[in-house]
Amino acid sequence: DGLGLNRLDFFKLDIEGMELEGLAGAMKSIENYRPMMLIETIKTDRAVLKKLLDDYGYKQVQIGINVLAIHLGDPCLAHINFT
C-alpha cells in the first residue's frame, strides 16, 4: 500500500513464508483494485490464506505450489474454467 499505486492488475507473491504478511500490507490496494494474484503456498498456512481470500471475494485454484486468485467481480472469471 505504501507504493501509492494508481492501478494494480496482477501481482505475484513469493516471499518465503511471509505471504500472509505481504497480503496484509497490500490490503488497501487489494480492496481498491481487486488484482489477480498468484501466491506461493509452500511455506504459507493454506487454510488461513484460503479464508482471507474468501473473505475478500476471491475465487481460488491451486496451481502447483501457487494459488491463483481472481476476484469474483472480475469479468475475466467468466472465461476461465476452474475444473
Tab-separated table of C-alpha atoms in Angstrom:
chain	number	residue	atom	x	y	z
A	1	ASP	CA	0.000	0.000	0.000
A	2	GLY	CA	2.923	2.327	0.635
A	3	LEU	CA	3.710	2.474	-3.084
A	4	GLY	CA	0.650	4.645	-3.731
A	5	LEU	CA	-0.245	2.867	-6.947
A	6	ASN	CA	-2.952	4.278	-9.219
A	7	ARG	CA	-3.622	0.839	-10.704
A	8	LEU	CA	-2.860	-2.784	-9.850
A	9	ASP	CA	-3.998	-5.545	-12.213
A	10	PHE	CA	-1.848	-8.508	-11.158
A	11	PHE	CA	0.774	-9.418	-8.645
A	12	LYS	CA	2.823	-12.440	-7.671
A	13	LEU	CA	3.771	-13.102	-4.068
A	14	ASP	CA	6.739	-15.360	-3.406
A	15	ILE	CA	8.280	-14.110	-0.188
A	16	GLU	CA	9.350	-17.315	1.549
A	17	GLY	CA	6.569	-17.834	4.067
A	18	MET	CA	5.713	-14.152	4.530
A	19	GLU	CA	2.876	-14.169	2.003
A	20	LEU	CA	0.179	-13.504	4.609
A	21	GLU	CA	2.123	-10.512	5.896
A	22	GLY	CA	2.623	-9.300	2.331
A	23	LEU	CA	-1.101	-9.506	1.699
A	24	ALA	CA	-1.817	-7.658	4.945
A	25	GLY	CA	0.469	-4.859	3.792
A	26	ALA	CA	-1.363	-4.620	0.476
A	27	MET	CA	-4.974	-4.857	1.692
A	28	LYS	CA	-5.985	-1.306	0.731
A	29	SER	CA	-4.630	-1.834	-2.774
A	30	ILE	CA	-6.337	-5.239	-2.996
A	31	GLU	CA	-9.654	-3.770	-1.855
A	32	ASN	CA	-9.363	-0.814	-4.264
A	33	TYR	CA	-8.068	-2.563	-7.397
A	34	ARG	CA	-9.017	-6.251	-6.964
A	35	PRO	CA	-5.954	-7.568	-8.814
A	36	MET	CA	-5.465	-11.126	-9.957
A	37	MET	CA	-2.913	-12.731	-7.661
A	38	LEU	CA	-0.538	-15.653	-7.889
A	39	ILE	CA	0.576	-16.574	-4.390
A	40	GLU	CA	3.182	-19.193	-3.500
A	41	THR	CA	1.913	-21.539	-0.788
A	42	ILE	CA	4.875	-23.771	0.110
A	43	LYS	CA	5.569	-22.088	3.452
A	44	THR	CA	2.162	-20.463	3.962
A	45	ASP	CA	-0.769	-21.660	6.074
A	46	ARG	CA	-3.107	-22.574	3.223
A	47	ALA	CA	-6.240	-22.628	5.390
A	48	VAL	CA	-5.594	-19.084	6.628
A	49	LEU	CA	-4.795	-17.920	3.095
A	50	LYS	CA	-7.980	-19.515	1.728
A	51	LYS	CA	-10.147	-17.845	4.376
A	52	LEU	CA	-8.505	-14.469	3.788
A	53	LEU	CA	-9.067	-14.686	0.028
A	54	ASP	CA	-12.630	-15.950	0.531
A	55	ASP	CA	-13.344	-13.008	2.837
A	56	TYR	CA	-12.153	-10.589	0.154
A	57	GLY	CA	-14.293	-12.213	-2.553
A	58	TYR	CA	-11.673	-14.179	-4.460
A	59	LYS	CA	-12.155	-17.418	-6.399
A	60	GLN	CA	-9.092	-19.614	-5.938
A	61	VAL	CA	-7.442	-22.568	-7.599
A	62	GLN	CA	-4.267	-24.356	-6.591
A	63	ILE	CA	-1.775	-24.477	-9.458
A	64	GLY	CA	1.238	-26.472	-8.380
A	65	ILE	CA	2.848	-24.630	-5.488
A	66	ASN	CA	0.805	-21.486	-6.130
A	67	VAL	CA	-2.746	-20.290	-5.666
A	68	LEU	CA	-4.299	-18.278	-8.472
A	69	ALA	CA	-6.867	-15.862	-7.029
A	70	ILE	CA	-9.311	-13.897	-9.179
A	71	HIS	CA	-11.888	-11.552	-7.691
A	72	LEU	CA	-15.490	-12.644	-8.170
A	73	GLY	CA	-16.243	-9.270	-9.788
A	74	ASP	CA	-13.540	-9.671	-12.442
A	75	PRO	CA	-15.107	-10.130	-15.904
A	76	CYS	CA	-12.210	-12.461	-16.856
A	77	LEU	CA	-13.611	-15.009	-14.447
A	78	ALA	CA	-16.368	-15.869	-16.945
A	79	HIS	CA	-13.719	-17.116	-19.390
A	80	ILE	CA	-11.726	-19.322	-17.004
A	81	ASN	CA	-12.547	-22.954	-16.317
A	82	PHE	CA	-11.516	-23.833	-12.740
A	83	THR	CA	-12.164	-27.583	-13.059
